[in-house]
Amino acid sequence: METLRITGGRRLRGAVNVAGGKNSSLAIIAAAALAADVSTLENVPHCRDVTTLVEILEALGARIAFVPGRLTIDARGLTNHAAPYDLCRSMRASFYTAGVLLGRMGRAQVPLPGGCSIGARPVDFHLRGFAALGAKVVTEHGFVKAAARRLRGGLFYVPRSSFGTTTNMMLAASMAKGTTVLQNAAREPEIVDTAVFLNLMGARIRGAGTDTITIEGTDELHGSTYTIVPDRNEGGTYLLAGAATGGDVLVEGMIPEHVTALLTKLEEAGLEVVPGTDGVRVRATGEIRALDVDTAPYPGFATDLHPQMAAMLTLARGTSRIRETVFESRFAYTDELRRMGADVRVEGETVHVNGPSRLSGAPVEAPDIRGGAAVVIAALAAEGETEISKVENLDRGYEGLEGKLTLLGARVVRDGSAGIREAG
Ligand code: EPU
């Protein structure tokens, strides 16, 4: 078992480069699997969820080479329609193979996906979407089986503006016969990134980034070359770590417009925010003020930054409130923060944080990707040493975490065997 040992109390200062987007990469790698030939993707982060998706697509017949930053995928041999159970059950994005296989060969057998324990996370919206494209869909023995002689375009209202459903529908509908209209579509930058890549492959998608996306299906998509958008969640994590330690952090390459809701809240908390063409810088100038935050689909405050924001707010003066509206149980991190001396309480869908707390190092665990990041932030701000277990959850979403933190002046040591471990 690997652990991270963090000796807290050092202000983070300096610059780090933002990685390519994890969630964008997962959707775009899946899109590349629709092609009749080879795609090259740049700026792909080397994190466990990406390598798991690579293994899944290889099991389906794709040939993939992944060197730091660059992934080449040759989808010519992708002819297997049954996705492997063990790999898929560890990760939510494995379910994109359903849209890919259905679009590519008209049939898919895909296990119900796993992923972070942050809510029930069913796939009912995805299944309704496939049915709206004319697929016959059944779920039995832990697998979804979907088939259609040829998908046909249709109108679909995306419930709760679901990110994954919007992605899966863009994948499948790109190869349907006729036009698909998605209403109440997700508007995340990663949706736009995926649509731009699919269009480079020969798809005809309009409206990505708005709540109505129109997809004209086509018979064949070809491979293309593309650079993945920067990871706003990774970048936001380093900005919040800098703020929590009273530091001054520049995240190079981060796109300020992708994190407007976060930057607005950081300013409201009294931090100095400098958005620029080279990235985003956040500097602590004194006391941090308490905040009221509601998570929401983009462009609202990202649920993927909620736990890290809560960790920072343990250092703010007053009572903060974070209402989680996207996932019903994204709160496991609060137990870990309490072990470190934070005054954090969950009531329904709301987290109440009373601060400032004097955090002290303790043995804790990373309960999920972003909850793990919250624990890391608290450890960086705490007095003494924190030992974090279940590091594999952090490795699912963060590339080179301890290297980047060390660059910013943190004391972080990884104990245990080297390399990225199996997804949790
Ligand atoms: N939902 C359903 N049924 C469905 C689909 C979604 O009830 O068929 C519910 C979910 O349970 C949730 C809400 O609808 O309560 C929204 O879920 P959404 O589909 O938008 O999320 P997702 O596609 O499962 C992606 C990211 C998450 C991120 C969310 C929201 C990936 C692989 N995952 O999940 O990222 O939090 O969108 O932005 O892209 C992370 O990176 O740590 C992470 C969890």
CSV table of C-alpha atoms and ligand atoms in Angstrom, one decimal:
chain,number,residue,atom,x,y,z
A,1,MET,CA,0.0,0.0,0.0
A,2,GLU,CA,1.3,3.4,-0.9
A,3,THR,CA,0.9,6.4,1.4
A,4,LEU,CA,1.7,10.1,1.1
A,5,ARG,CA,3.5,11.8,4.0
A,6,ILE,CA,3.0,15.5,4.1
A,7,THR,CA,4.7,17.8,6.6
A,8,GLY,CA,2.4,20.8,6.7
A,9,GLY,CA,2.8,24.4,7.6
A,10,ARG,CA,4.8,25.6,4.6
A,11,ARG,CA,3.4,28.4,2.4
A,12,LEU,CA,3.2,27.2,-1.2
A,13,ARG,CA,4.9,29.6,-3.6
A,14,GLY,CA,5.8,29.5,-7.3
A,15,ALA,CA,4.5,28.2,-10.5
A,16,VAL,CA,3.3,24.8,-11.8
A,17,ASN,CA,2.0,23.7,-15.2
A,18,VAL,CA,-1.5,22.6,-15.5
A,19,ALA,CA,-2.0,19.1,-16.9
A,20,GLY,CA,-4.4,18.2,-19.8
A,21,GLY,CA,-8.0,17.6,-18.7
A,22,LYS,CA,-8.7,14.2,-17.3
A,23,ASN,CA,-12.4,14.3,-18.0
A,24,SER,CA,-11.8,15.8,-21.4
A,25,SER,CA,-9.2,13.1,-22.2
A,26,LEU,CA,-11.5,10.3,-21.2
A,27,ALA,CA,-14.2,11.6,-23.6
A,28,ILE,CA,-11.9,12.3,-26.4
A,29,ILE,CA,-10.0,9.0,-26.2
A,30,ALA,CA,-13.4,7.4,-26.5
A,31,ALA,CA,-14.3,9.5,-29.5
A,32,ALA,CA,-11.0,8.5,-31.2
A,33,ALA,CA,-12.2,4.9,-30.8
A,34,LEU,CA,-15.0,5.7,-33.3
A,35,ALA,CA,-12.5,6.4,-36.1
A,36,ALA,CA,-11.8,4.1,-39.0
A,37,ASP,CA,-8.0,4.8,-38.5
A,38,VAL,CA,-5.4,6.5,-36.3
A,39,SER,CA,-5.6,9.6,-34.0
A,40,THR,CA,-2.9,11.4,-32.0
A,41,LEU,CA,-3.8,13.2,-28.8
A,42,GLU,CA,-1.5,15.6,-27.1
A,43,ASN,CA,-1.5,16.8,-23.5
A,44,VAL,CA,-3.1,13.6,-22.2
A,45,PRO,CA,-2.5,13.4,-18.4
A,46,HIS,CA,-0.8,10.2,-17.2
A,47,CYS,CA,-3.3,9.3,-14.5
A,48,ARG,CA,-4.9,6.0,-13.6
A,49,ASP,CA,-8.3,6.6,-15.1
A,50,VAL,CA,-6.7,7.3,-18.5
A,51,THR,CA,-4.6,4.2,-18.4
A,52,THR,CA,-7.7,2.1,-17.4
A,53,LEU,CA,-9.6,3.4,-20.4
A,54,VAL,CA,-6.6,2.6,-22.6
A,55,GLU,CA,-6.7,-1.0,-21.3
A,56,ILE,CA,-10.4,-1.2,-21.9
A,57,LEU,CA,-10.1,0.0,-25.5
A,58,GLU,CA,-7.1,-2.4,-26.1
A,59,ALA,CA,-9.3,-5.2,-24.8
A,60,LEU,CA,-11.9,-4.2,-27.5
A,61,GLY,CA,-9.2,-4.4,-30.2
A,62,ALA,CA,-7.7,-0.9,-30.5
A,63,ARG,CA,-3.9,-0.5,-30.5
A,64,ILE,CA,-2.7,2.3,-28.3
A,65,ALA,CA,0.7,3.9,-27.6
A,66,PHE,CA,0.9,6.2,-24.6
A,67,VAL,CA,4.1,8.1,-23.9
A,68,PRO,CA,4.1,11.1,-21.5
A,69,GLY,CA,1.7,13.6,-22.9
A,70,ARG,CA,1.0,11.9,-26.2
A,71,LEU,CA,-1.5,9.1,-26.9
A,72,THR,CA,-1.8,7.5,-30.3
A,73,ILE,CA,-4.8,5.3,-30.9
A,74,ASP,CA,-5.3,3.0,-33.9
A,75,ALA,CA,-9.0,2.0,-33.9
A,76,ARG,CA,-8.9,-0.1,-37.1
A,77,GLY,CA,-9.0,-3.4,-35.2
A,78,LEU,CA,-11.7,-2.4,-32.7
A,79,THR,CA,-14.2,-5.1,-33.5
A,80,ASN,CA,-15.1,-6.6,-30.1
A,81,HIS,CA,-18.5,-5.4,-28.8
A,82,ALA,CA,-18.1,-6.7,-25.2
A,83,ALA,CA,-16.3,-4.5,-22.7
A,84,PRO,CA,-14.3,-6.3,-19.9
A,85,TYR,CA,-16.0,-6.4,-16.6
A,86,ASP,CA,-13.1,-6.0,-14.1
A,87,LEU,CA,-11.7,-2.8,-15.8
A,88,CYS,CA,-15.0,-1.2,-16.4
A,89,ARG,CA,-16.3,-1.6,-12.9
A,90,SER,CA,-13.5,0.6,-11.5
A,91,MET,CA,-14.4,3.7,-13.5
A,92,ARG,CA,-17.4,5.8,-14.6
A,93,ALA,CA,-16.0,6.8,-17.9
A,94,SER,CA,-15.8,3.2,-19.0
A,95,PHE,CA,-19.4,3.6,-19.9
A,96,TYR,CA,-18.5,5.8,-22.9
A,97,THR,CA,-17.6,2.5,-24.6
A,98,ALA,CA,-21.4,1.9,-24.8
A,99,GLY,CA,-21.8,5.0,-27.0
A,100,VAL,CA,-18.8,4.1,-29.0
A,101,LEU,CA,-19.7,0.5,-29.7
A,102,LEU,CA,-23.3,1.3,-30.4
A,103,GLY,CA,-22.3,4.0,-32.8
A,104,ARG,CA,-19.5,2.0,-34.4
A,105,MET,CA,-21.0,-1.4,-34.8
A,106,GLY,CA,-24.7,-1.2,-33.7
A,107,ARG,CA,-24.2,-3.4,-30.6
A,108,ALA,CA,-22.7,-3.0,-27.2
A,109,GLN,CA,-22.3,-5.2,-24.1
A,110,VAL,CA,-20.9,-3.0,-21.3
A,111,PRO,CA,-20.8,-3.6,-17.5
A,112,LEU,CA,-22.5,-1.1,-15.3
A,113,PRO,CA,-19.7,1.3,-14.4
A,114,GLY,CA,-18.1,2.0,-11.1
A,115,GLY,CA,-16.1,5.1,-10.1
A,116,CYS,CA,-15.8,7.4,-7.1
A,117,SER,CA,-18.3,6.7,-4.2
A,118,ILE,CA,-19.9,10.1,-4.3
A,119,GLY,CA,-23.5,9.2,-5.0
A,120,ALA,CA,-25.7,6.4,-6.6
A,121,ARG,CA,-24.6,7.4,-10.1
A,122,PRO,CA,-26.9,5.3,-12.2
A,123,VAL,CA,-26.8,5.3,-16.0
A,124,ASP,CA,-30.5,5.5,-16.6
A,125,PHE,CA,-30.2,8.8,-18.5
A,126,HIS,CA,-27.6,7.3,-20.9
A,127,LEU,CA,-29.9,4.3,-21.5
A,128,ARG,CA,-32.9,6.5,-22.2
A,129,GLY,CA,-30.7,8.5,-24.6
A,130,PHE,CA,-29.7,5.4,-26.5
A,131,ALA,CA,-33.3,4.3,-26.7
A,132,ALA,CA,-34.2,7.7,-28.2
A,133,LEU,CA,-31.8,6.9,-31.0
A,134,GLY,CA,-33.7,3.7,-31.7
A,135,ALA,CA,-31.5,1.2,-29.7
A,136,LYS,CA,-33.1,-1.7,-27.9
A,137,VAL,CA,-31.6,-1.6,-24.4
A,138,VAL,CA,-31.7,-4.2,-21.6
A,139,THR,CA,-29.8,-4.4,-18.3
A,140,GLU,CA,-29.2,-7.9,-17.0
A,141,HIS,CA,-26.5,-9.7,-14.8
A,142,GLY,CA,-24.7,-6.4,-14.3
A,143,PHE,CA,-24.3,-5.6,-18.0
A,144,VAL,CA,-26.1,-3.2,-20.3
A,145,LYS,CA,-26.8,-4.8,-23.7
A,146,ALA,CA,-27.8,-2.4,-26.4
A,147,ALA,CA,-28.4,-3.0,-30.1
A,148,ALA,CA,-29.8,-1.3,-33.2
A,149,ARG,CA,-29.4,-2.2,-36.8
A,150,ARG,CA,-28.6,1.4,-37.4
A,151,LEU,CA,-29.0,4.2,-34.9
A,152,ARG,CA,-31.3,7.0,-36.1
A,153,GLY,CA,-31.2,10.6,-35.0
A,154,GLY,CA,-33.8,11.8,-32.5
A,155,LEU,CA,-34.7,14.5,-30.0
A,156,PHE,CA,-33.5,13.9,-26.5
A,157,TYR,CA,-33.9,16.1,-23.3
A,158,VAL,CA,-30.8,15.4,-21.2
A,159,PRO,CA,-32.0,15.1,-17.6
A,160,ARG,CA,-30.1,17.2,-15.0
A,161,SER,CA,-27.8,18.5,-17.8
A,162,SER,CA,-25.7,15.3,-17.3
A,163,PHE,CA,-22.1,15.6,-18.5
A,164,GLY,CA,-21.7,11.9,-19.1
A,165,THR,CA,-25.0,11.5,-20.9
A,166,THR,CA,-24.3,14.4,-23.2
A,167,THR,CA,-20.9,12.9,-24.0
A,168,ASN,CA,-22.3,9.5,-24.7
A,169,MET,CA,-25.0,10.9,-26.9
A,170,MET,CA,-22.6,12.9,-28.9
A,171,LEU,CA,-20.5,9.8,-29.4
A,172,ALA,CA,-23.4,7.5,-30.5
A,173,ALA,CA,-25.3,10.2,-32.5
A,174,SER,CA,-22.3,11.1,-34.5
A,175,MET,CA,-22.6,7.8,-36.3
A,176,ALA,CA,-26.4,7.7,-36.4
A,177,LYS,CA,-28.5,8.1,-39.5
A,178,GLY,CA,-30.1,11.6,-39.5
A,179,THR,CA,-30.1,14.5,-37.0
A,180,THR,CA,-30.1,14.3,-33.2
A,181,VAL,CA,-31.0,17.3,-31.0
A,182,LEU,CA,-29.9,17.3,-27.4
A,183,GLN,CA,-31.8,19.7,-25.2
A,184,ASN,CA,-30.7,20.7,-21.7
A,185,ALA,CA,-27.2,19.5,-22.8
A,186,ALA,CA,-24.2,19.9,-20.5
A,187,ARG,CA,-22.2,23.0,-21.3
A,188,GLU,CA,-18.8,22.1,-19.8
A,189,PRO,CA,-15.6,23.1,-21.6
A,190,GLU,CA,-14.8,19.4,-21.9
A,191,ILE,CA,-18.1,19.0,-23.9
A,192,VAL,CA,-16.9,21.7,-26.3
A,193,ASP,CA,-13.4,20.0,-26.4
A,194,THR,CA,-15.0,16.7,-27.3
A,195,ALA,CA,-17.3,18.2,-30.0
A,196,VAL,CA,-14.4,20.1,-31.6
A,197,PHE,CA,-12.4,16.9,-31.8
A,198,LEU,CA,-15.3,14.9,-33.2
A,199,ASN,CA,-15.8,17.6,-35.8
A,200,LEU,CA,-12.1,17.3,-36.8
A,201,MET,CA,-12.9,13.6,-37.2
A,202,GLY,CA,-15.6,14.4,-39.7
A,203,ALA,CA,-18.6,14.7,-37.4
A,204,ARG,CA,-21.1,17.5,-37.7
A,205,ILE,CA,-21.9,18.9,-34.3
A,206,ARG,CA,-23.2,22.4,-33.7
A,207,GLY,CA,-24.1,24.2,-30.4
A,208,ALA,CA,-21.6,22.6,-28.0
A,209,GLY,CA,-21.2,24.9,-25.1
A,210,THR,CA,-24.9,25.9,-25.3
A,211,ASP,CA,-27.8,23.9,-23.9
A,212,THR,CA,-28.9,22.7,-27.3
A,213,ILE,CA,-26.5,20.5,-29.3
A,214,THR,CA,-27.4,19.4,-32.9
A,215,ILE,CA,-25.6,16.3,-34.3
A,216,GLU,CA,-25.9,15.3,-37.9
A,217,GLY,CA,-24.9,11.7,-38.2
A,218,THR,CA,-22.3,10.4,-40.6
A,219,ASP,CA,-21.3,7.0,-42.0
A,220,GLU,CA,-17.6,7.2,-41.1
A,221,LEU,CA,-15.3,9.1,-38.9
A,222,HIS,CA,-11.6,9.4,-39.5
A,223,GLY,CA,-8.7,9.8,-37.1
A,224,SER,CA,-7.3,13.3,-36.3
A,225,THR,CA,-4.7,15.1,-34.2
A,226,TYR,CA,-5.7,17.2,-31.2
A,227,THR,CA,-4.4,18.9,-28.1
A,228,ILE,CA,-6.6,18.4,-24.9
A,229,VAL,CA,-7.8,21.4,-23.0
A,230,PRO,CA,-6.1,22.2,-19.7
A,231,ASP,CA,-7.6,20.6,-16.5
A,232,ARG,CA,-9.6,23.2,-14.7
A,233,ASN,CA,-10.1,20.9,-11.7
A,234,GLU,CA,-6.4,20.1,-11.3
A,235,GLY,CA,-5.5,23.8,-11.7
A,236,GLY,CA,-8.2,24.8,-9.2
A,237,THR,CA,-6.8,22.3,-6.7
A,238,TYR,CA,-3.4,23.9,-6.8
A,239,LEU,CA,-4.9,27.4,-6.5
A,240,LEU,CA,-6.9,26.3,-3.4
A,241,ALA,CA,-3.8,24.6,-1.9
A,242,GLY,CA,-1.9,27.9,-2.3
A,243,ALA,CA,-4.7,29.9,-0.7
A,244,ALA,CA,-5.0,27.5,2.2
A,245,THR,CA,-1.3,27.7,3.1
A,246,GLY,CA,-1.3,31.5,2.9
A,247,GLY,CA,0.9,31.3,-0.3
A,248,ASP,CA,1.2,32.6,-3.8
A,249,VAL,CA,0.6,30.1,-6.6
A,250,LEU,CA,0.6,30.6,-10.4
A,251,VAL,CA,-1.0,27.7,-12.4
A,252,GLU,CA,0.5,28.1,-15.8
A,253,GLY,CA,-1.6,27.3,-18.8
A,254,MET,CA,-4.9,27.4,-16.9
A,255,ILE,CA,-7.7,29.1,-18.7
A,256,PRO,CA,-9.3,31.7,-16.4
A,257,GLU,CA,-12.7,31.7,-18.2
A,258,HIS,CA,-13.1,28.0,-17.4
A,259,VAL,CA,-13.0,28.8,-13.6
A,260,THR,CA,-14.9,32.1,-13.3
A,261,ALA,CA,-17.1,30.8,-10.6
A,262,LEU,CA,-14.1,29.6,-8.5
A,263,LEU,CA,-12.1,32.9,-9.1
A,264,THR,CA,-15.2,35.0,-8.1
A,265,LYS,CA,-15.5,33.1,-4.8
A,266,LEU,CA,-11.7,33.3,-4.1
A,267,GLU,CA,-11.9,37.1,-4.5
A,268,GLU,CA,-15.0,37.2,-2.2
A,269,ALA,CA,-12.9,35.3,0.4
A,270,GLY,CA,-10.3,38.1,0.3
A,271,LEU,CA,-7.6,36.4,-1.9
A,272,GLU,CA,-5.9,38.3,-4.7
A,273,VAL,CA,-6.7,36.7,-8.0
A,274,VAL,CA,-4.7,37.5,-11.1
A,275,PRO,CA,-6.1,36.0,-14.3
A,276,GLY,CA,-3.8,36.3,-17.3
A,277,THR,CA,-2.8,34.9,-20.7
A,278,ASP,CA,-0.1,32.8,-19.0
A,279,GLY,CA,-2.5,31.2,-16.5
A,280,VAL,CA,-4.1,32.1,-13.2
A,281,ARG,CA,-2.3,33.3,-10.0
A,282,VAL,CA,-3.8,33.4,-6.5
A,283,ARG,CA,-2.1,35.2,-3.6
A,284,ALA,CA,-3.1,35.2,0.0
A,285,THR,CA,-3.1,38.7,1.4
A,286,GLY,CA,-4.3,38.1,5.0
A,287,GLU,CA,-7.3,36.6,6.7
A,288,ILE,CA,-9.6,34.4,4.5
A,289,ARG,CA,-13.3,35.2,4.8
A,290,ALA,CA,-16.1,32.6,5.1
A,291,LEU,CA,-18.1,31.9,2.0
A,292,ASP,CA,-21.5,30.6,0.8
A,293,VAL,CA,-21.1,28.2,-2.2
A,294,ASP,CA,-23.6,26.2,-4.2
A,295,THR,CA,-22.3,23.7,-6.7
A,296,ALA,CA,-23.9,23.5,-10.1
A,297,PRO,CA,-23.3,22.3,-13.6
A,298,TYR,CA,-21.0,24.6,-15.6
A,299,PRO,CA,-20.7,27.6,-15.6
A,300,GLY,CA,-21.7,27.2,-11.9
A,301,PHE,CA,-19.2,26.4,-9.2
A,302,ALA,CA,-17.8,22.9,-10.1
A,303,THR,CA,-18.8,20.0,-7.8
A,304,ASP,CA,-15.2,18.7,-8.6
A,305,LEU,CA,-13.8,21.6,-6.6
A,306,HIS,CA,-16.3,21.4,-3.7
A,307,PRO,CA,-14.1,19.2,-1.3
A,308,GLN,CA,-11.0,21.3,-1.9
A,309,MET,CA,-12.9,24.5,-1.3
A,310,ALA,CA,-14.2,23.1,2.0
A,311,ALA,CA,-10.7,22.2,3.0
A,312,MET,CA,-9.6,25.8,2.4
A,313,LEU,CA,-12.6,27.2,4.2
A,314,THR,CA,-11.5,25.4,7.4
A,315,LEU,CA,-8.9,28.2,7.5
A,316,ALA,CA,-11.4,31.0,6.9
A,317,ARG,CA,-12.9,33.2,9.7
A,318,GLY,CA,-16.6,32.5,10.3
A,319,THR,CA,-19.1,29.9,9.2
A,320,SER,CA,-19.0,28.8,5.6
A,321,ARG,CA,-21.7,26.8,3.8
A,322,ILE,CA,-21.3,24.6,0.7
A,323,ARG,CA,-24.5,23.2,-0.8
A,324,GLU,CA,-23.8,20.2,-3.0
A,325,THR,CA,-26.5,20.0,-5.7
A,326,VAL,CA,-24.9,17.6,-8.2
A,327,PHE,CA,-23.9,14.4,-6.2
A,328,GLU,CA,-25.9,13.4,-3.2
A,329,SER,CA,-23.1,11.9,-1.1
A,330,ARG,CA,-19.9,13.7,-1.9
A,331,PHE,CA,-19.0,14.2,1.8
A,332,ALA,CA,-16.7,11.3,2.8
A,333,TYR,CA,-13.8,13.8,3.0
A,334,THR,CA,-15.5,15.6,5.9
A,335,ASP,CA,-14.7,12.6,8.3
A,336,GLU,CA,-11.0,12.9,7.3
A,337,LEU,CA,-11.0,16.7,7.8
A,338,ARG,CA,-12.5,16.2,11.3
A,339,ARG,CA,-9.6,13.8,12.2
A,340,MET,CA,-7.3,16.8,11.5
A,341,GLY,CA,-9.2,19.1,13.8
A,342,ALA,CA,-11.6,20.8,11.4
A,343,ASP,CA,-15.0,21.9,12.6
A,344,VAL,CA,-17.1,20.5,9.7
A,345,ARG,CA,-20.6,19.2,9.8
A,346,VAL,CA,-22.9,17.8,7.1
A,347,GLU,CA,-26.6,18.5,7.2
A,348,GLY,CA,-28.6,17.2,4.3
A,349,GLU,CA,-26.9,18.4,1.1
A,350,THR,CA,-25.0,21.2,2.9
A,351,VAL,CA,-21.6,21.2,4.5
A,352,HIS,CA,-21.1,23.7,7.3
A,353,VAL,CA,-17.5,24.7,8.1
A,354,ASN,CA,-16.6,26.8,11.2
A,355,GLY,CA,-13.2,28.4,11.0
A,356,PRO,CA,-10.5,29.1,11.4
A,357,SER,CA,-9.4,25.8,12.8
A,358,ARG,CA,-5.9,24.9,13.9
A,359,LEU,CA,-5.4,21.8,11.8
A,360,SER,CA,-3.0,19.1,13.0
A,361,GLY,CA,-1.5,16.2,11.1
A,362,ALA,CA,-3.2,12.8,11.5
A,363,PRO,CA,-3.5,9.4,9.7
A,364,VAL,CA,-6.2,9.9,7.1
A,365,GLU,CA,-7.3,8.5,3.8
A,366,ALA,CA,-8.1,9.8,0.3
A,367,PRO,CA,-11.8,8.7,0.0
A,368,ASP,CA,-12.2,9.6,-3.7
A,369,ILE,CA,-10.3,11.7,-6.2
A,370,ARG,CA,-11.5,15.2,-5.1
A,371,GLY,CA,-12.0,14.2,-1.5
A,372,GLY,CA,-8.4,13.0,-1.6
A,373,ALA,CA,-7.4,16.4,-2.9
A,374,ALA,CA,-9.2,18.1,0.0
A,375,VAL,CA,-7.3,15.9,2.5
A,376,VAL,CA,-4.0,16.9,0.8
A,377,ILE,CA,-4.9,20.6,1.1
A,378,ALA,CA,-5.7,20.2,4.8
A,379,ALA,CA,-2.4,18.3,5.3
A,380,LEU,CA,-0.4,21.1,3.6
A,381,ALA,CA,-2.0,23.6,6.0
A,382,ALA,CA,-1.8,21.5,9.1
A,383,GLU,CA,0.8,21.5,11.8
A,384,GLY,CA,3.0,18.4,11.8
A,385,GLU,CA,2.9,15.3,9.7
A,386,THR,CA,-0.2,13.7,7.9
A,387,GLU,CA,-0.1,10.2,6.5
A,388,ILE,CA,-2.6,9.7,3.7
A,389,SER,CA,-3.6,6.2,2.7
A,390,LYS,CA,-5.7,5.1,-0.3
A,391,VAL,CA,-3.4,7.2,-2.5
A,392,GLU,CA,-4.6,5.2,-5.5
A,393,ASN,CA,-7.7,7.4,-5.5
A,394,LEU,CA,-5.6,10.5,-6.0
A,395,ASP,CA,-3.6,8.7,-8.7
A,396,ARG,CA,-6.8,8.2,-10.6
A,397,GLY,CA,-7.1,11.9,-11.4
A,398,TYR,CA,-3.9,13.7,-10.6
A,399,GLU,CA,-0.7,13.4,-12.6
A,400,GLY,CA,2.6,13.9,-10.7
A,401,LEU,CA,0.9,15.3,-7.6
A,402,GLU,CA,3.8,15.1,-5.2
A,403,GLY,CA,6.3,16.4,-7.8
A,404,LYS,CA,4.1,19.5,-8.5
A,405,LEU,CA,3.6,20.1,-4.8
A,406,THR,CA,7.3,19.8,-4.1
A,407,LEU,CA,8.0,22.3,-6.8
A,408,LEU,CA,5.7,24.7,-4.9
A,409,GLY,CA,7.8,24.2,-1.7
A,410,ALA,CA,5.7,21.5,0.0
A,411,ARG,CA,7.3,18.6,1.9
A,412,VAL,CA,5.7,15.5,0.4
A,413,VAL,CA,7.0,11.9,0.4
A,414,ARG,CA,5.4,8.9,-1.2
A,415,ASP,CA,6.1,5.7,0.7
A,416,GLY,CA,5.5,2.2,-0.7
A,417,SER,CA,6.1,0.7,-4.1
A,418,ALA,CA,6.6,3.1,-7.1
A,419,GLY,CA,4.2,3.7,-10.0
A,420,ILE,CA,0.5,4.2,-10.5
A,421,ARG,CA,-1.6,1.5,-8.8
A,422,GLU,CA,-4.8,-0.2,-9.7
A,423,ALA,CA,-7.9,2.1,-9.7
A,424,GLY,CA,-10.1,2.0,-6.6
B,1,EPU,N1,-27.2,10.9,-13.1
B,1,EPU,C1,-28.2,10.0,-13.1
B,1,EPU,N2,-28.4,9.1,-14.1
B,1,EPU,C2,-27.5,9.1,-15.2
B,1,EPU,C3,-26.4,10.0,-15.2
B,1,EPU,C4,-26.3,10.9,-14.2
B,1,EPU,O1,-29.0,10.0,-12.1
B,1,EPU,O2,-27.7,8.3,-16.1
B,1,EPU,C5,-27.0,11.8,-12.0
B,1,EPU,C6,-25.7,11.6,-11.3
B,1,EPU,O3,-25.8,10.6,-10.3
B,1,EPU,C7,-25.4,13.0,-10.7
B,1,EPU,C8,-26.0,13.9,-11.8
B,1,EPU,O4,-26.9,13.1,-12.6
B,1,EPU,O5,-26.1,13.2,-9.5
B,1,EPU,C9,-24.9,14.5,-12.8
B,1,EPU,O6,-24.0,13.5,-13.2
B,1,EPU,P1,-23.2,13.7,-14.5
B,1,EPU,O7,-23.7,12.7,-15.5
B,1,EPU,O8,-23.2,15.1,-15.0
B,1,EPU,O9,-21.7,13.2,-14.1
B,1,EPU,P2,-20.8,12.2,-14.7
B,1,EPU,O10,-20.8,12.2,-16.2
B,1,EPU,O11,-21.0,10.8,-14.0
B,1,EPU,C10,-18.7,13.7,-14.8
B,1,EPU,C11,-17.3,13.7,-14.3
B,1,EPU,C12,-17.3,13.9,-12.8
B,1,EPU,C13,-17.9,15.2,-12.5
B,1,EPU,C14,-19.4,15.3,-13.1
B,1,EPU,C15,-20.1,16.6,-13.0
B,1,EPU,C16,-16.1,12.2,-15.8
B,1,EPU,C17,-15.5,10.8,-16.0
B,1,EPU,N3,-16.7,12.4,-14.6
B,1,EPU,O12,-19.4,12.6,-14.1
B,1,EPU,O13,-15.9,14.0,-12.4
B,1,EPU,O14,-18.0,15.5,-11.1
B,1,EPU,O15,-19.3,15.0,-14.5
B,1,EPU,O16,-19.3,17.6,-13.6
B,1,EPU,O17,-16.1,13.0,-16.6
B,1,EPU,C18,-14.0,13.7,-11.0
B,1,EPU,O18,-13.3,14.1,-12.0
B,1,EPU,O19,-13.5,13.6,-9.9
B,1,EPU,C19,-15.4,13.5,-11.2
B,1,EPU,C20,-16.2,12.8,-10.4
